Structures are given as structure tokens and as C-alpha cells.
PDB file of C-alpha atoms and ligand atoms in Angstrom:
ATOM      1  CA  MET A   1      17.162   5.407 -12.078  1.00  0.00           C
ATOM      2  CA  SER A   2      15.461   2.419 -10.492  1.00  0.00           C
ATOM      3  CA  PHE A   3      13.817   2.528  -7.044  1.00  0.00           C
ATOM      4  CA  GLU A   4      16.061   0.231  -4.965  1.00  0.00           C
ATOM      5  CA  ILE A   5      14.397  -1.994  -2.382  1.00  0.00           C
ATOM      6  CA  ASP A   6      16.267  -4.227   0.057  1.00  0.00           C
ATOM      7  CA  VAL A   7      14.216  -6.641   2.132  1.00  0.00           C
ATOM      8  CA  ILE A   8      15.380  -8.410   5.291  1.00  0.00           C
ATOM      9  CA  THR A   9      13.362 -11.640   5.460  1.00  0.00           C
ATOM     10  CA  LEU A  10      13.545 -15.271   6.538  1.00  0.00           C
ATOM     11  CA  PHE A  11      11.326 -16.095   3.519  1.00  0.00           C
ATOM     12  CA  PRO A  12      12.803 -14.409   0.409  1.00  0.00           C
ATOM     13  CA  GLU A  13      10.767 -16.561  -2.017  1.00  0.00           C
ATOM     14  CA  MET A  14       7.543 -14.969  -0.791  1.00  0.00           C
ATOM     15  CA  PHE A  15       8.529 -11.813  -2.701  1.00  0.00           C
ATOM     16  CA  ASP A  16       8.051 -13.637  -6.011  1.00  0.00           C
ATOM     17  CA  ALA A  17       4.403 -12.711  -5.447  1.00  0.00           C
ATOM     18  CA  ILE A  18       5.196  -9.090  -6.356  1.00  0.00           C
ATOM     19  CA  THR A  19       8.287  -9.443  -8.574  1.00  0.00           C
ATOM     20  CA  LYS A  20       6.736 -12.044 -10.891  1.00  0.00           C
ATOM     21  CA  TYR A  21       3.055 -11.138 -11.253  1.00  0.00           C
ATOM     22  CA  GLY A  22       0.828  -8.349 -12.486  1.00  0.00           C
ATOM     23  CA  ILE A  23       1.620  -4.655 -12.526  1.00  0.00           C
ATOM     24  CA  THR A  24       4.444  -4.982  -9.981  1.00  0.00           C
ATOM     25  CA  GLY A  25       5.853  -7.969 -11.922  1.00  0.00           C
ATOM     26  CA  ARG A  26       6.054  -5.893 -15.094  1.00  0.00           C
ATOM     27  CA  ALA A  27       7.509  -2.924 -13.188  1.00  0.00           C
ATOM     28  CA  SER A  28      10.184  -5.234 -11.765  1.00  0.00           C
ATOM     29  CA  LYS A  29      10.979  -6.691 -15.214  1.00  0.00           C
ATOM     30  CA  ASN A  30      11.243  -3.142 -16.612  1.00  0.00           C
ATOM     31  CA  GLU A  31      13.515  -2.188 -13.673  1.00  0.00           C
ATOM     32  CA  ILE A  32      11.117   0.514 -12.490  1.00  0.00           C
ATOM     33  CA  PHE A  33      12.119  -0.935  -9.134  1.00  0.00           C
ATOM     34  CA  ARG A  34      14.651  -3.582  -8.089  1.00  0.00           C
ATOM     35  CA  LEU A  35      14.122  -5.820  -5.084  1.00  0.00           C
ATOM     36  CA  HIS A  36      17.033  -7.464  -3.318  1.00  0.00           C
ATOM     37  CA  THR A  37      16.529  -9.861  -0.395  1.00  0.00           C
ATOM     38  CA  TRP A  38      18.762 -10.595   2.591  1.00  0.00           C
ATOM     39  CA  ASN A  39      18.123 -13.652   4.726  1.00  0.00           C
ATOM     40  CA  PRO A  40      19.198 -13.164   8.375  1.00  0.00           C
ATOM     41  CA  ARG A  41      19.779 -16.935   8.521  1.00  0.00           C
ATOM     42  CA  SER A  42      22.839 -16.411   6.284  1.00  0.00           C
ATOM     43  CA  PHE A  43      24.307 -14.244   9.044  1.00  0.00           C
ATOM     44  CA  ALA A  44      23.592 -16.600  11.942  1.00  0.00           C
ATOM     45  CA  ARG A  45      26.759 -17.477  13.836  1.00  0.00           C
ATOM     46  CA  ASP A  46      26.148 -20.965  15.201  1.00  0.00           C
ATOM     47  CA  ASN A  47      26.143 -24.341  13.430  1.00  0.00           C
ATOM     48  CA  TYR A  48      22.338 -24.558  13.715  1.00  0.00           C
ATOM     49  CA  ARG A  49      22.001 -21.140  12.030  1.00  0.00           C
ATOM     50  CA  THR A  50      19.776 -19.922  14.864  1.00  0.00           C
ATOM     51  CA  VAL A  51      17.862 -16.693  14.219  1.00  0.00           C
ATOM     52  CA  ASP A  52      15.558 -16.583  17.260  1.00  0.00           C
ATOM     53  CA  ASP A  53      15.473 -17.166  21.016  1.00  0.00           C
ATOM     54  CA  SER A  54      12.986 -16.945  23.906  1.00  0.00           C
ATOM     55  CA  PRO A  55      12.214 -13.533  25.422  1.00  0.00           C
ATOM     56  CA  TYR A  56      14.018 -12.247  28.537  1.00  0.00           C
ATOM     57  CA  GLY A  57      11.451 -11.893  31.305  1.00  0.00           C
ATOM     58  CA  GLY A  58       9.544 -14.880  30.043  1.00  0.00           C
ATOM     59  CA  GLY A  59       6.421 -15.184  27.943  1.00  0.00           C
ATOM     60  CA  PRO A  60       5.260 -17.121  24.928  1.00  0.00           C
ATOM     61  CA  GLY A  61       6.969 -17.492  21.582  1.00  0.00           C
ATOM     62  CA  MET A  62      10.306 -16.438  20.209  1.00  0.00           C
ATOM     63  CA  ILE A  63      12.087 -13.170  19.395  1.00  0.00           C
ATOM     64  CA  MET A  64      14.387 -12.580  16.415  1.00  0.00           C
ATOM     65  CA  LEU A  65      18.037 -12.246  17.512  1.00  0.00           C
ATOM     66  CA  ALA A  66      19.752  -8.879  17.146  1.00  0.00           C
ATOM     67  CA  PRO A  67      23.119  -9.910  15.592  1.00  0.00           C
ATOM     68  CA  PRO A  68      21.886 -11.571  12.337  1.00  0.00           C
ATOM     69  CA  LEU A  69      19.404  -8.734  11.757  1.00  0.00           C
ATOM     70  CA  ASP A  70      22.045  -6.087  12.452  1.00  0.00           C
ATOM     71  CA  GLU A  71      24.429  -7.706   9.955  1.00  0.00           C
ATOM     72  CA  ALA A  72      21.732  -8.071   7.283  1.00  0.00           C
ATOM     73  CA  ILE A  73      20.593  -4.448   7.642  1.00  0.00           C
ATOM     74  CA  THR A  74      24.176  -3.197   7.499  1.00  0.00           C
ATOM     75  CA  ARG A  75      24.771  -5.166   4.295  1.00  0.00           C
ATOM     76  CA  ALA A  76      21.570  -3.744   2.814  1.00  0.00           C
ATOM     77  CA  LYS A  77      22.670  -0.183   3.698  1.00  0.00           C
ATOM     78  CA  ILE A  78      26.042  -0.795   2.011  1.00  0.00           C
ATOM     79  CA  ARG A  79      24.262  -2.067  -1.116  1.00  0.00           C
ATOM     80  CA  GLN A  80      21.990   1.005  -1.219  1.00  0.00           C
ATOM     81  CA  LEU A  81      25.058   3.278  -0.985  1.00  0.00           C
ATOM     82  CA  SER A  82      26.853   1.298  -3.708  1.00  0.00           C
ATOM     83  CA  GLU A  83      23.826   1.895  -5.956  1.00  0.00           C
ATOM     84  CA  GLY A  84      24.215   5.623  -5.346  1.00  0.00           C
ATOM     85  CA  ILE A  85      21.106   5.809  -3.169  1.00  0.00           C
ATOM     86  CA  ASN A  86      21.244   8.631  -0.633  1.00  0.00           C
ATOM     87  CA  GLU A  87      17.527   9.145   0.093  1.00  0.00           C
ATOM     88  CA  THR A  88      16.654   5.862   1.808  1.00  0.00           C
ATOM     89  CA  LYS A  89      15.036   4.661   5.021  1.00  0.00           C
ATOM     90  CA  VAL A  90      14.978   1.507   7.140  1.00  0.00           C
ATOM     91  CA  ILE A  91      11.324   0.660   7.717  1.00  0.00           C
ATOM     92  CA  TYR A  92      10.117  -1.977  10.183  1.00  0.00           C
ATOM     93  CA  LEU A  93       6.645  -3.342   9.451  1.00  0.00           C
ATOM     94  CA  SER A  94       4.758  -3.841  12.718  1.00  0.00           C
ATOM     95  CA  PRO A  95       1.412  -3.155  14.407  1.00  0.00           C
ATOM     96  CA  GLN A  96       3.273  -0.637  16.637  1.00  0.00           C
ATOM     97  CA  GLY A  97       3.911   1.578  13.606  1.00  0.00           C
ATOM     98  CA  LYS A  98       2.007   4.490  12.125  1.00  0.00           C
ATOM     99  CA  LEU A  99      -0.964   3.335  10.055  1.00  0.00           C
ATOM    100  CA  LEU A 100      -0.238   3.289   6.321  1.00  0.00           C
ATOM    101  CA  ASP A 101      -2.402   5.633   4.261  1.00  0.00           C
ATOM    102  CA  HIS A 102      -2.346   7.387   0.870  1.00  0.00           C
ATOM    103  CA  GLU A 103      -0.395  10.381   2.259  1.00  0.00           C
ATOM    104  CA  LYS A 104       2.336   8.132   3.695  1.00  0.00           C
ATOM    105  CA  VAL A 105       2.571   6.206   0.396  1.00  0.00           C
ATOM    106  CA  LEU A 106       3.105   9.461  -1.538  1.00  0.00           C
ATOM    107  CA  GLN A 107       5.749  10.574   0.961  1.00  0.00           C
ATOM    108  CA  LEU A 108       7.696   7.286   0.621  1.00  0.00           C
ATOM    109  CA  THR A 109       7.463   7.394  -3.185  1.00  0.00           C
ATOM    110  CA  LYS A 110       9.784  10.433  -3.043  1.00  0.00           C
ATOM    111  CA  LEU A 111      12.634   8.290  -1.664  1.00  0.00           C
ATOM    112  CA  GLU A 112      15.224   6.727  -4.000  1.00  0.00           C
ATOM    113  CA  GLY A 113      15.087   3.412  -2.179  1.00  0.00           C
ATOM    114  CA  MET A 114      14.191   1.704   1.081  1.00  0.00           C
ATOM    115  CA  ILE A 115      15.148  -1.160   3.371  1.00  0.00           C
ATOM    116  CA  LEU A 116      12.225  -3.200   4.674  1.00  0.00           C
ATOM    117  CA  LEU A 117      12.589  -5.257   7.816  1.00  0.00           C
ATOM    118  CA  CYS A 118      10.173  -8.198   8.117  1.00  0.00           C
ATOM    119  CA  GLY A 119       9.624  -9.690  11.545  1.00  0.00           C
ATOM    120  CA  ARG A 120       8.452 -13.239  12.308  1.00  0.00           C
ATOM    121  CA  TYR A 121       7.437 -14.904  15.578  1.00  0.00           C
ATOM    122  CA  GLU A 122       6.650 -12.455  18.430  1.00  0.00           C
ATOM    123  CA  GLY A 123       8.844  -9.735  16.933  1.00  0.00           C
ATOM    124  CA  ILE A 124      12.451  -8.521  16.994  1.00  0.00           C
ATOM    125  CA  ASP A 125      14.931  -7.452  19.679  1.00  0.00           C
ATOM    126  CA  GLU A 126      14.089  -3.832  20.626  1.00  0.00           C
ATOM    127  CA  ARG A 127      17.744  -2.783  20.308  1.00  0.00           C
ATOM    128  CA  ILE A 128      17.545  -3.292  16.524  1.00  0.00           C
ATOM    129  CA  ILE A 129      14.611  -0.869  16.393  1.00  0.00           C
ATOM    130  CA  MET A 130      16.596   1.666  18.430  1.00  0.00           C
ATOM    131  CA  ARG A 131      19.840   1.333  16.460  1.00  0.00           C
ATOM    132  CA  GLN A 132      18.784   0.662  12.879  1.00  0.00           C
ATOM    133  CA  VAL A 133      15.125   1.508  12.241  1.00  0.00           C
ATOM    134  CA  ASP A 134      14.120   4.965  10.958  1.00  0.00           C
ATOM    135  CA  GLU A 135      10.393   4.419  10.768  1.00  0.00           C
ATOM    136  CA  GLU A 136       7.815   1.860  11.914  1.00  0.00           C
ATOM    137  CA  ILE A 137       4.738   1.305   9.711  1.00  0.00           C
ATOM    138  CA  SER A 138       1.590  -0.785  10.235  1.00  0.00           C
ATOM    139  CA  ILE A 139      -0.724  -1.891   7.438  1.00  0.00           C
ATOM    140  CA  GLY A 140      -3.689  -2.181   9.814  1.00  0.00           C
ATOM    141  CA  ASN A 141      -4.984  -2.900  13.300  1.00  0.00           C
ATOM    142  CA  TYR A 142      -4.721  -6.677  13.165  1.00  0.00           C
ATOM    143  CA  VAL A 143      -1.945  -9.232  13.537  1.00  0.00           C
ATOM    144  CA  ILE A 144      -0.526 -11.250  10.641  1.00  0.00           C
ATOM    145  CA  SER A 145       2.030 -14.052  10.879  1.00  0.00           C
ATOM    146  CA  GLY A 146       4.986 -12.161   9.473  1.00  0.00           C
ATOM    147  CA  GLY A 147       6.050  -8.768   8.161  1.00  0.00           C
ATOM    148  CA  GLU A 148       6.462 -10.091   4.591  1.00  0.00           C
ATOM    149  CA  LEU A 149       2.850  -9.598   3.494  1.00  0.00           C
ATOM    150  CA  ALA A 150       2.869  -6.118   5.046  1.00  0.00           C
ATOM    151  CA  ALA A 151       6.115  -5.265   3.199  1.00  0.00           C
ATOM    152  CA  MET A 152       4.593  -6.442  -0.085  1.00  0.00           C
ATOM    153  CA  VAL A 153       1.499  -4.293   0.475  1.00  0.00           C
ATOM    154  CA  LEU A 154       3.800  -1.324   1.049  1.00  0.00           C
ATOM    155  CA  VAL A 155       5.943  -2.039  -2.046  1.00  0.00           C
ATOM    156  CA  ASP A 156       2.879  -2.486  -4.271  1.00  0.00           C
ATOM    157  CA  SER A 157       1.278   0.750  -3.075  1.00  0.00           C
ATOM    158  CA  ILE A 158       4.527   2.682  -3.716  1.00  0.00           C
ATOM    159  CA  VAL A 159       5.504   1.122  -7.057  1.00  0.00           C
ATOM    160  CA  ARG A 160       2.142   2.144  -8.587  1.00  0.00           C
ATOM    161  CA  HIS A 161       3.168   5.783  -8.110  1.00  0.00           C
ATOM    162  CA  ILE A 162       6.583   5.524  -9.806  1.00  0.00           C
ATOM    163  CA  PRO A 163       6.428   6.998 -13.334  1.00  0.00           C
ATOM    164  CA  GLY A 164       6.359   4.204 -15.915  1.00  0.00           C
ATOM    165  CA  ALA A 165       4.919   1.561 -13.573  1.00  0.00           C
ATOM    166  CA  LEU A 166       1.316   1.842 -14.752  1.00  0.00           C
ATOM    167  CA  GLY A 167       0.284   1.488 -18.399  1.00  0.00           C
ATOM    168  CA  SER A 168       0.314   5.205 -19.184  1.00  0.00           C
ATOM    169  CA  PRO A 169      -1.017   8.436 -17.644  1.00  0.00           C
ATOM    170  CA  ASN A 170       0.156   7.687 -14.123  1.00  0.00           C
ATOM    171  CA  SER A 171      -1.427   9.851 -11.399  1.00  0.00           C
ATOM    172  CA  ALA A 172      -4.966   9.760 -12.844  1.00  0.00           C
ATOM    173  CA  ARG A 173      -5.829   6.330 -11.499  1.00  0.00           C
ATOM    174  CA  GLU A 174      -5.240   7.160  -7.849  1.00  0.00           C
ATOM    175  CA  ASP A 175      -6.969  10.538  -8.100  1.00  0.00           C
ATOM    176  CA  SER A 176      -9.932   9.208  -6.191  1.00  0.00           C
ATOM    177  CA  PHE A 177      -7.949   8.805  -2.976  1.00  0.00           C
ATOM    178  CA  SER A 178      -6.209  12.173  -3.221  1.00  0.00           C
ATOM    179  CA  ASN A 179      -9.761  13.498  -3.792  1.00  0.00           C
ATOM    180  CA  HIS A 180     -10.867  11.811  -0.563  1.00  0.00           C
ATOM    181  CA  LEU A 181     -13.685  10.136  -2.534  1.00  0.00           C
ATOM    182  CA  LEU A 182     -14.545   6.499  -3.155  1.00  0.00           C
ATOM    183  CA  GLU A 183     -14.741   5.161  -6.726  1.00  0.00           C
ATOM    184  CA  PHE A 184     -18.020   5.304  -8.649  1.00  0.00           C
ATOM    185  CA  PRO A 185     -19.621   1.998  -9.783  1.00  0.00           C
ATOM    186  CA  GLN A 186     -18.357   0.485 -13.054  1.00  0.00           C
ATOM    187  CA  TYR A 187     -20.097  -1.727 -15.606  1.00  0.00           C
ATOM    188  CA  THR A 188     -19.091  -3.691 -18.688  1.00  0.00           C
ATOM    189  CA  ARG A 189     -20.776  -6.088 -21.122  1.00  0.00           C
ATOM    190  CA  PRO A 190     -23.400  -7.498 -21.170  1.00  0.00           C
ATOM    191  CA  GLU A 191     -25.838  -4.570 -21.116  1.00  0.00           C
ATOM    192  CA  ILE A 192     -28.377  -6.705 -19.198  1.00  0.00           C
ATOM    193  CA  TYR A 193     -27.093  -9.294 -16.746  1.00  0.00           C
ATOM    194  CA  ARG A 194     -29.717 -11.608 -15.201  1.00  0.00           C
ATOM    195  CA  GLY A 195     -32.326  -8.879 -15.536  1.00  0.00           C
ATOM    196  CA  ASP A 196     -30.101  -6.077 -14.134  1.00  0.00           C
ATOM    197  CA  SER A 197     -29.417  -3.385 -16.712  1.00  0.00           C
ATOM    198  CA  VAL A 198     -26.553  -0.932 -16.862  1.00  0.00           C
ATOM    199  CA  PRO A 199     -27.627   2.616 -15.821  1.00  0.00           C
ATOM    200  CA  SER A 200     -28.923   4.100 -19.082  1.00  0.00           C
ATOM    201  CA  ILE A 201     -26.943   7.324 -18.685  1.00  0.00           C
ATOM    202  CA  LEU A 202     -23.717   5.344 -19.256  1.00  0.00           C
ATOM    203  CA  LEU A 203     -25.003   4.341 -22.724  1.00  0.00           C
ATOM    204  CA  SER A 204     -26.134   7.879 -23.610  1.00  0.00           C
ATOM    205  CA  GLY A 205     -22.822   9.073 -25.039  1.00  0.00           C
ATOM    206  CA  ASP A 206     -23.276  12.392 -23.180  1.00  0.00           C
ATOM    207  CA  HIS A 207     -19.898  12.614 -21.462  1.00  0.00           C
ATOM    208  CA  ALA A 208     -20.642  15.757 -19.454  1.00  0.00           C
ATOM    209  CA  LYS A 209     -23.707  14.030 -17.987  1.00  0.00           C
ATOM    210  CA  ILE A 210     -21.771  10.803 -17.390  1.00  0.00           C
ATOM    211  CA  ASP A 211     -19.038  12.703 -15.528  1.00  0.00           C
ATOM    212  CA  ARG A 212     -21.658  14.419 -13.343  1.00  0.00           C
ATOM    213  CA  TRP A 213     -23.397  11.094 -12.626  1.00  0.00           C
ATOM    214  CA  ARG A 214     -20.096   9.449 -11.710  1.00  0.00           C
ATOM    215  CA  LEU A 215     -19.102  12.340  -9.429  1.00  0.00           C
ATOM    216  CA  GLN A 216     -22.526  12.095  -7.760  1.00  0.00           C
ATOM    217  CA  GLN A 217     -22.096   8.345  -7.258  1.00  0.00           C
ATOM    218  CA  SER A 218     -18.631   8.916  -5.735  1.00  0.00           C
ATOM    219  CA  LEU A 219     -19.953  11.595  -3.385  1.00  0.00           C
ATOM    220  CA  GLY A 220     -23.002   9.505  -2.454  1.00  0.00           C
ATOM    221  CA  LYS A 221     -21.059   6.309  -1.836  1.00  0.00           C
ATOM    222  CA  THR A 222     -18.527   8.218   0.289  1.00  0.00           C
ATOM    223  CA  TRP A 223     -21.383   9.832   2.283  1.00  0.00           C
ATOM    224  CA  LEU A 224     -23.004   6.431   2.861  1.00  0.00           C
ATOM    225  CA  ARG A 225     -19.912   4.374   3.638  1.00  0.00           C
ATOM    226  CA  ARG A 226     -17.085   6.687   4.644  1.00  0.00           C
ATOM    227  CA  PRO A 227     -18.302   9.840   6.413  1.00  0.00           C
ATOM    228  CA  ASP A 228     -14.730  10.158   7.773  1.00  0.00           C
ATOM    229  CA  LEU A 229     -13.385  10.621   4.221  1.00  0.00           C
ATOM    230  CA  LEU A 230     -16.172  13.073   3.374  1.00  0.00           C
ATOM    231  CA  GLU A 231     -15.037  15.217   6.342  1.00  0.00           C
ATOM    232  CA  LEU A 232     -11.558  15.449   4.765  1.00  0.00           C
ATOM    233  CA  LYS A 233     -13.194  16.241   1.428  1.00  0.00           C
ATOM    234  CA  TYR A 234     -15.062  19.189   3.019  1.00  0.00           C
ATOM    235  CA  LYS A 235     -11.806  20.427   4.568  1.00  0.00           C
ATOM    236  CA  GLN A 236     -10.103  20.199   1.163  1.00  0.00           C
ATOM    237  CA  GLY A 237     -12.986  22.250  -0.262  1.00  0.00           C
ATOM    238  CA  ILE A 238     -16.215  21.083  -1.885  1.00  0.00           C
ATOM    239  CA  SER A 239     -17.557  22.916  -4.964  1.00  0.00           C
ATOM    240  CA  LYS A 240     -21.097  24.224  -5.366  1.00  0.00           C
ATOM    241  CA  GLU A 241     -21.704  21.577  -8.055  1.00  0.00           C
ATOM    242  CA  GLU A 242     -20.491  18.796  -5.755  1.00  0.00           C
ATOM    243  CA  GLU A 243     -22.653  20.136  -2.913  1.00  0.00           C
ATOM    244  CA  GLU A 244     -25.735  20.067  -5.166  1.00  0.00           C
ATOM    245  CA  LEU A 245     -24.988  16.606  -6.549  1.00  0.00           C
ATOM    246  CA  LEU A 246     -24.648  15.209  -3.016  1.00  0.00           C
ATOM    247  CA  GLU A 247     -27.862  16.922  -1.825  1.00  0.00           C
ATOM    248  CA  GLU A 248     -29.722  15.469  -4.802  1.00  0.00           C
ATOM    249  CA  PHE A 249     -28.260  12.025  -4.013  1.00  0.00           C
ATOM    250  CA  LYS A 250     -29.447  12.300  -0.391  1.00  0.00           C
ATOM    251  CA  ARG A 251     -32.979  13.193  -1.578  1.00  0.00           C
ATOM    252  CA  THR A 252     -33.108  10.289  -4.101  1.00  0.00           C
ATOM    253  CA  PRO A 253     -34.664   7.210  -2.428  1.00  0.00           C
ATOM    254  CA  ASN A 254     -33.118   4.767  -4.914  1.00  0.00           C
ATOM    255  CA  PHE A 255     -29.882   6.195  -6.243  1.00  0.00           C
ATOM    256  CA  ARG A 256     -29.533   3.588  -8.981  1.00  0.00           C
ATOM    257  CA  ILE A 257     -32.691   4.255 -10.970  1.00  0.00           C
ATOM    258  CA  ASN A 258     -32.250   4.158 -14.721  1.00  0.00           C
TER     259      ASN A 258
HETATM  260  C1  LIG B 301       1.986  -6.135  10.905  1.00  0.00           C
HETATM  261  C2  LIG B 301       0.953  -5.214  10.692  1.00  0.00           C
HETATM  262  C3  LIG B 301       1.944  -7.368  11.731  1.00  0.00           C
HETATM  263  C4  LIG B 301       3.378  -8.849  14.226  1.00  0.00           C
HETATM  264  C5  LIG B 301       4.455  -9.954  12.269  1.00  0.00           C
HETATM  265  C6  LIG B 301       3.659 -10.080  15.048  1.00  0.00           C
HETATM  266  C7  LIG B 301       4.722 -11.158  13.168  1.00  0.00           C
HETATM  267  C8  LIG B 301       3.251  -9.199  12.777  1.00  0.00           C
HETATM  268  N1  LIG B 301       3.055  -5.691  10.267  1.00  0.00           N
HETATM  269  N2  LIG B 301       1.442  -4.256   9.923  1.00  0.00           N
HETATM  270  N3  LIG B 301       4.864 -10.748  14.547  1.00  0.00           N
HETATM  271  N4  LIG B 301      -0.295  -5.266  11.166  1.00  0.00           N
HETATM  272  N5  LIG B 301       3.138  -7.981  11.975  1.00  0.00           N
HETATM  273  O1  LIG B 301       0.876  -7.798  12.139  1.00  0.00           O
HETATM  274  O2  LIG B 301       2.711  -4.533   9.675  1.00  0.00           O
END
């Protein structure tokens, strides 16, 4: 069965970016997931189809009105039920939410569907968060102009984990993040580019040696750039071989000698 996504957004067309292109585009075409949009403007009650108003207590900008959002979310919930979806969640994308990471992505991938609420302007009426939202998620400690891009980041990160979404052997690709290690450097043709040659070991055909070199590069790059991830890696358990590869990396002045 398809992963059912309902999105509450004032800009439904933005979601073409994920339903029409690339890996997520193909997954959508193959009905690995289905994305349905609801525009709160359709549920506005006045002749001007108003969806926002100024904040009580004063202050800059506008706040999204509760009634059109409430109606849109309710309709989305009804659609999820009609599709036989029981394991679903209403998620509001906002900087007040828990930071999105690999663990959270894996957890959400276990759902059968989800309802994503995209805010615009200064945000949404708090009573909608209280009454309708199950979880609040942030894609990072910065402010963007609307929740749509955040929702698309979330959908993309989840869809990649649904069986059948990637070319073939799923899981493998994302192993590096479950490993708490950064990716090793990659090279392709030509063998020499503007005087820079590909590390000779990669041309050796010795796959045991190549695997060890790549693991060492991953460990070294993580040590250099992301000591926080390396901490998690140690907690998860580091093998004797990994320990030795990292120590050798630390001792090597230039870690990209051929
Ligand atoms: C994020 C974020 C965000 C907040 C949307 C102000 C417009 C904006 N959403 N992760 N109103 N960071 N949302 O910046 O999710």
C-alpha cells in the first residue's frame, strides 16, 4: 500500500518540485507515496477568502486564521481514514519543533501516512497546534519563508526509506548515517583531472584494500569535521580495525597521498 501524504498549504503547486522530479518524482509516479494537497483558502468563509489576520496583542506581520486550517486538517484526516490509514500523524513544520535527524526520519517512515501543516507569515493560531497537531518538527535553526520547503525536505527524507523508492537494494545507501560516519570521497573519470589523479588504491582492483581505505577516509573525515558524530560512533561501538585505521589516519600528515 502507498504511503499517503496530505499537505495543508497556501501554495500547492510548490509540491511539484518533489512529485515531478528525480527519485521522489519516480516514487510518486510508481505510487510508492501519494501526495494530496489542501488549500486553506478554499475553506475561507468571507468573500475575500481571507486566510490571515494581525496578531492579538500587537506586533508585526500576520497570523494564519484557525477556522480554514481546522477545516482543511479535518478534511485531510477524513481522507486518510477513507484510504484505510490508521497510523498517521499531523505534523506542523516550525522552528519551535524538534530538530529533524536520521532517527526521526526512520521513526516516521514506519507510519502509513501523514498530514503536513505548512505555515506562512508569522505562523499559525496556537489553538490549531493545541487541537490538531500531534508533533512539531524543525528542519534547522534558521527561519525560512514558509513551511512548504521544510515539508518537502521531510517528505524526501522519508520517501527514500520506503521499499521500492530507490533503484534497488534500499537500506544500503543510507548506511553511512546509521553508522554515524560521513561518506568517503568518490571519484570518476577522468583518471587525471587538471593534474589531480585519482588515489591509486581505487584503481588497484583489490576490493578488501579499497574497503579499508574507504572506511579509513570515512572515519578520518568524521574525526576532522564532525567530532559530535564520532562520539555517537564510539557509543555504538568501534571495532579494533576501525580504531587502528583512525589512529593511522591521525598520524598521516597528508591523508590523500597516492
Ligand atoms: C521552519 C523550520 C521555518 C517560520 C515558516 C516562520 C514561516 C517558518 N519550518 N523548520 N513562518 N526552520 N518555518 O523556518 O520548519
